[in-house]
């Protein structure tokens, strides 16, 4: 079963508008972490934001915020005031608990295109 | 400070050949990870080092793949008898000592097996 699901292969947004990228996850572990990464065409994965499963408040980092709905197992990324430079692939990832591992499980990504 | 670096940035090889991919983690990061990203997919976990030892190698696809980190810093991913299906971008990441810390990625090595 897919552990991380990103149902939007592609999204378009106009510059200066906000956009939400969806992510749902599946785990039975009470301790987990959720990450969003940006991958521009250059290929490097850039860390954007992190949410821990026990965090009471939604994470925010500048123009990025994470809409964490634990009961629904969703962790959507909200980008406010989109910029042309935000055009890239965006990946949601989960780290599960477990003493001997620290691996990330990634979704298939969403390609965001920002137009003027 | 310097980020994670990977060499070479691109590698073209022939089926059946041996290749080595190198990763230099961020200074002070004791955890190191290798992932593989095929076209149109998210990265897939290969192996995780904590210090010199492989704490989790459950993602290595078969025994043609092997990774080392002899001094707890630089790591080398080794692929023997390469196959066309090994063509992908190989990403390395590192993080601070504690589990759950954010993983910071390098630019990747694009491997093409002809």
Short mmCIF file of C-alpha atoms in Angstrom, two decimals:
data_model
loop_
_atom_site.label_atom_id
_atom_site.label_comp_id
_atom_site.label_asym_id
_atom_site.label_seq_id
_atom_site.Cartn_x
_atom_site.Cartn_y
_atom_site.Cartn_z
CA UNK A 1 0.00 0.00 0.00
CA UNK A 2 1.15 3.50 -0.77
CA UNK A 3 2.45 5.15 2.36
CA UNK A 4 2.56 8.64 0.85
CA UNK A 5 0.03 9.71 -1.75
CA UNK A 6 0.22 12.85 -3.80
CA UNK A 7 -2.79 12.87 -6.08
CA UNK A 8 -1.95 15.99 -8.09
CA UNK A 9 0.60 15.23 -10.80
CA UNK A 10 0.57 18.88 -11.84
CA UNK A 11 -0.69 22.20 -10.58
CA UNK A 12 -0.81 25.69 -12.06
CA UNK A 13 -0.96 28.91 -10.07
CA UNK A 14 -0.73 32.55 -10.98
CA UNK A 15 2.06 34.60 -9.49
CA UNK A 16 1.20 36.15 -6.10
CA UNK A 17 -1.64 33.71 -5.51
CA UNK A 18 -1.66 30.95 -2.89
CA UNK A 19 -1.61 27.26 -3.79
CA UNK A 20 -2.17 24.06 -1.83
CA UNK A 21 -0.36 20.83 -2.67
CA UNK A 22 -2.02 17.71 -1.28
CA UNK A 23 -0.40 14.89 0.62
CA UNK A 24 -1.97 11.99 2.49
CA UNK A 25 -0.07 9.36 4.41
CA UNK A 26 -0.63 5.96 5.90
CA UNK A 27 1.00 4.72 9.07
CA UNK A 28 0.06 2.89 12.23
CA UNK A 29 3.05 4.27 14.10
CA UNK A 30 2.11 6.99 16.62
CA UNK A 31 5.51 8.65 16.18
CA UNK A 32 6.31 9.96 12.72
CA UNK A 33 7.49 13.05 10.90
CA UNK A 34 6.34 14.65 7.71
CA UNK A 35 8.56 16.63 5.35
CA UNK A 36 8.16 18.65 2.20
CA UNK A 37 10.99 19.03 -0.29
CA UNK A 38 11.28 21.12 -3.44
CA UNK A 39 13.17 19.79 -6.45
CA UNK A 40 13.91 22.36 -9.16
CA UNK A 41 15.02 21.31 -12.61
CA UNK A 42 18.62 21.30 -11.36
CA UNK A 43 17.74 18.15 -9.42
CA UNK A 44 18.71 19.02 -5.87
CA UNK A 45 16.17 18.27 -3.14
CA UNK A 46 15.63 21.38 -1.02
CA UNK A 47 14.11 20.99 2.44
CA UNK A 48 11.10 23.27 2.98
CA UNK A 49 9.20 22.35 6.13
CA UNK A 50 8.76 19.68 8.80
CA UNK A 51 5.83 18.56 10.98
CA UNK A 52 6.15 16.10 13.81
CA UNK A 53 3.22 13.85 14.68
CA UNK A 54 3.08 15.20 18.23
CA UNK A 55 3.34 18.85 17.25
CA UNK A 56 0.29 20.74 18.42
CA UNK A 57 0.55 23.57 15.94
CA UNK A 58 0.88 23.57 12.18
CA UNK A 59 4.42 24.22 11.00
CA UNK A 60 5.24 27.45 9.19
CA UNK A 61 8.41 28.58 7.44
CA UNK A 62 8.16 31.93 5.72
CA UNK A 63 5.75 31.56 2.78
CA UNK A 64 5.34 27.85 3.45
CA UNK A 65 2.86 26.38 5.88
CA UNK A 66 1.77 22.84 6.51
CA UNK A 67 -1.93 22.13 6.99
CA UNK A 68 -1.66 19.09 9.27
CA UNK A 69 -4.90 17.18 9.83
CA UNK A 70 -3.93 14.17 11.88
CA UNK A 71 -7.32 12.44 11.92
CA UNK A 72 -7.49 12.64 8.16
CA UNK A 73 -3.82 11.70 7.79
CA UNK A 74 -3.17 14.64 5.56
CA UNK A 75 -0.26 17.08 5.47
CA UNK A 76 -0.92 19.59 2.73
CA UNK A 77 1.65 22.22 1.81
CA UNK A 78 0.39 25.76 1.38
CA UNK A 79 2.55 28.22 -0.52
CA UNK A 80 1.42 31.82 -0.15
CA UNK A 81 2.21 34.64 -2.58
CA UNK A 82 3.62 32.31 -5.25
CA UNK A 83 6.70 33.41 -7.14
CA UNK A 84 7.99 32.35 -10.54
CA UNK A 85 10.90 30.69 -8.77
CA UNK A 86 8.50 28.35 -6.99
CA UNK A 87 8.05 26.40 -10.23
CA UNK A 88 9.45 22.95 -9.43
CA UNK A 89 8.56 19.42 -8.33
CA UNK A 90 7.37 19.15 -4.75
CA UNK A 91 7.68 15.94 -2.75
CA UNK A 92 5.98 14.97 0.47
CA UNK A 93 7.89 12.46 2.62
CA UNK A 94 7.34 10.60 5.87
CA UNK A 95 9.73 9.27 8.45
CA UNK A 96 8.27 6.54 10.63
CA UNK A 97 9.41 5.63 14.10
CA UNK A 98 11.50 2.54 14.56
CA UNK A 99 14.75 2.38 16.41
CA UNK A 100 17.03 1.09 13.70
CA UNK A 101 16.02 3.17 10.75
CA UNK A 102 15.71 6.79 9.79
CA UNK A 103 14.62 6.48 6.18
CA UNK A 104 12.23 8.78 4.37
CA UNK A 105 9.40 7.45 2.23
CA UNK A 106 8.52 9.79 -0.61
CA UNK A 107 5.42 10.36 -2.67
CA UNK A 108 5.47 10.62 -6.46
CA UNK A 109 5.51 14.40 -6.39
CA UNK A 110 3.52 17.31 -7.76
CA UNK A 111 4.84 19.54 -10.50
CA UNK A 112 3.97 23.16 -9.75
CA UNK A 113 4.07 25.76 -12.48
CA UNK A 114 3.73 29.43 -11.59
CA UNK A 115 2.72 31.72 -14.42
CA UNK A 116 2.88 35.52 -14.59
CA UNK B 1 28.81 26.30 5.08
CA UNK B 2 29.29 23.72 2.35
CA UNK B 3 26.40 21.42 1.59
CA UNK B 4 26.42 17.77 0.62
CA UNK B 5 28.56 17.17 -2.43
CA UNK B 6 28.45 14.23 -4.82
CA UNK B 7 30.82 13.13 -7.53
CA UNK B 8 30.66 12.59 -10.37
CA UNK B 9 27.66 14.67 -11.34
CA UNK B 10 27.12 12.45 -14.37
CA UNK B 11 28.32 8.94 -15.14
CA UNK B 12 27.84 7.00 -18.34
CA UNK B 13 28.86 3.37 -18.33
CA UNK B 14 28.27 0.20 -20.25
CA UNK B 15 26.19 -2.73 -19.10
CA UNK B 16 28.25 -5.09 -16.99
CA UNK B 17 30.74 -2.50 -15.77
CA UNK B 18 31.50 -1.51 -12.19
CA UNK B 19 30.83 2.03 -10.92
CA UNK B 20 31.53 3.98 -7.75
CA UNK B 21 29.58 7.02 -6.66
CA UNK B 22 30.94 9.28 -3.94
CA UNK B 23 29.20 11.39 -1.32
CA UNK B 24 30.72 14.03 0.96
CA UNK B 25 28.27 14.90 3.76
CA UNK B 26 27.91 18.20 5.55
CA UNK B 27 30.69 18.62 8.10
CA UNK B 28 29.60 17.37 11.50
CA UNK B 29 26.73 15.24 10.20
CA UNK B 30 27.10 11.68 11.42
CA UNK B 31 24.11 10.22 9.61
CA UNK B 32 24.28 9.59 5.86
CA UNK B 33 21.69 8.22 3.47
CA UNK B 34 21.58 7.01 -0.12
CA UNK B 35 18.44 7.19 -2.25
CA UNK B 36 17.72 6.36 -5.86
CA UNK B 37 15.34 8.39 -8.00
CA UNK B 38 14.04 6.99 -11.25
CA UNK B 39 12.49 9.23 -13.87
CA UNK B 40 9.12 10.57 -12.79
CA UNK B 41 9.31 9.05 -9.33
CA UNK B 42 10.14 10.16 -5.83
CA UNK B 43 13.42 9.09 -4.25
CA UNK B 44 13.59 5.52 -2.92
CA UNK B 45 15.65 4.68 0.14
CA UNK B 46 18.70 2.49 -0.31
CA UNK B 47 20.84 2.58 2.83
CA UNK B 48 21.39 4.56 6.03
CA UNK B 49 24.68 4.96 7.90
CA UNK B 50 25.08 6.11 11.46
CA UNK B 51 28.79 6.75 11.79
CA UNK B 52 30.74 4.02 10.03
CA UNK B 53 28.10 1.33 10.25
CA UNK B 54 25.12 0.65 8.03
CA UNK B 55 22.16 0.90 10.41
CA UNK B 56 19.62 0.02 7.73
CA UNK B 57 20.44 -1.44 4.30
CA UNK B 58 16.97 -2.79 3.63
CA UNK B 59 16.57 -0.68 0.49
CA UNK B 60 19.50 -2.10 -1.45
CA UNK B 61 17.84 -3.90 -4.37
CA UNK B 62 20.27 -6.82 -4.63
CA UNK B 63 23.80 -7.92 -3.86
CA UNK B 64 25.23 -5.96 -6.78
CA UNK B 65 24.80 -2.85 -4.66
CA UNK B 66 27.12 -2.12 -1.77
CA UNK B 67 28.02 1.00 0.19
CA UNK B 68 30.80 1.86 2.60
CA UNK B 69 31.67 4.68 4.94
CA UNK B 70 34.98 3.61 6.46
CA UNK B 71 35.83 6.74 8.45
CA UNK B 72 32.34 7.94 9.22
CA UNK B 73 32.43 10.80 6.75
CA UNK B 74 32.71 10.20 2.99
CA UNK B 75 30.63 7.35 1.61
CA UNK B 76 30.93 5.38 -1.61
CA UNK B 77 28.07 3.55 -3.28
CA UNK B 78 29.36 0.69 -5.41
CA UNK B 79 27.42 -1.03 -8.15
CA UNK B 80 28.78 -4.19 -9.72
CA UNK B 81 27.79 -5.66 -13.10
CA UNK B 82 25.61 -2.66 -13.90
CA UNK B 83 22.33 -3.20 -15.71
CA UNK B 84 20.29 -0.78 -17.82
CA UNK B 85 17.67 -0.74 -15.07
CA UNK B 86 20.22 0.81 -12.71
CA UNK B 87 20.01 4.06 -14.68
CA UNK B 88 18.72 6.70 -12.29
CA UNK B 89 19.76 9.67 -10.20
CA UNK B 90 21.51 8.57 -7.03
CA UNK B 91 20.97 11.04 -4.21
CA UNK B 92 22.94 11.30 -1.01
CA UNK B 93 21.73 13.08 2.12
CA UNK B 94 23.14 13.74 5.56
CA UNK B 95 21.76 14.81 8.92
CA UNK B 96 22.87 15.54 12.45
CA UNK B 97 23.36 12.71 14.89
CA UNK B 98 19.86 12.53 16.26
CA UNK B 99 17.27 10.37 14.52
CA UNK B 100 14.51 12.37 12.98
CA UNK B 101 16.68 15.34 12.14
CA UNK B 102 16.15 16.91 8.75
CA UNK B 103 17.99 15.25 5.90
CA UNK B 104 19.85 17.59 3.57
CA UNK B 105 20.42 16.36 0.05
CA UNK B 106 23.23 16.68 -2.42
CA UNK B 107 22.79 17.43 -6.13
CA UNK B 108 22.86 13.76 -7.10
CA UNK B 109 24.77 11.63 -9.57
CA UNK B 110 23.00 10.87 -12.83
CA UNK B 111 23.93 7.33 -13.83
CA UNK B 112 23.23 6.12 -17.34
CA UNK B 113 23.92 2.49 -18.18
CA UNK B 114 24.07 1.84 -21.92
#
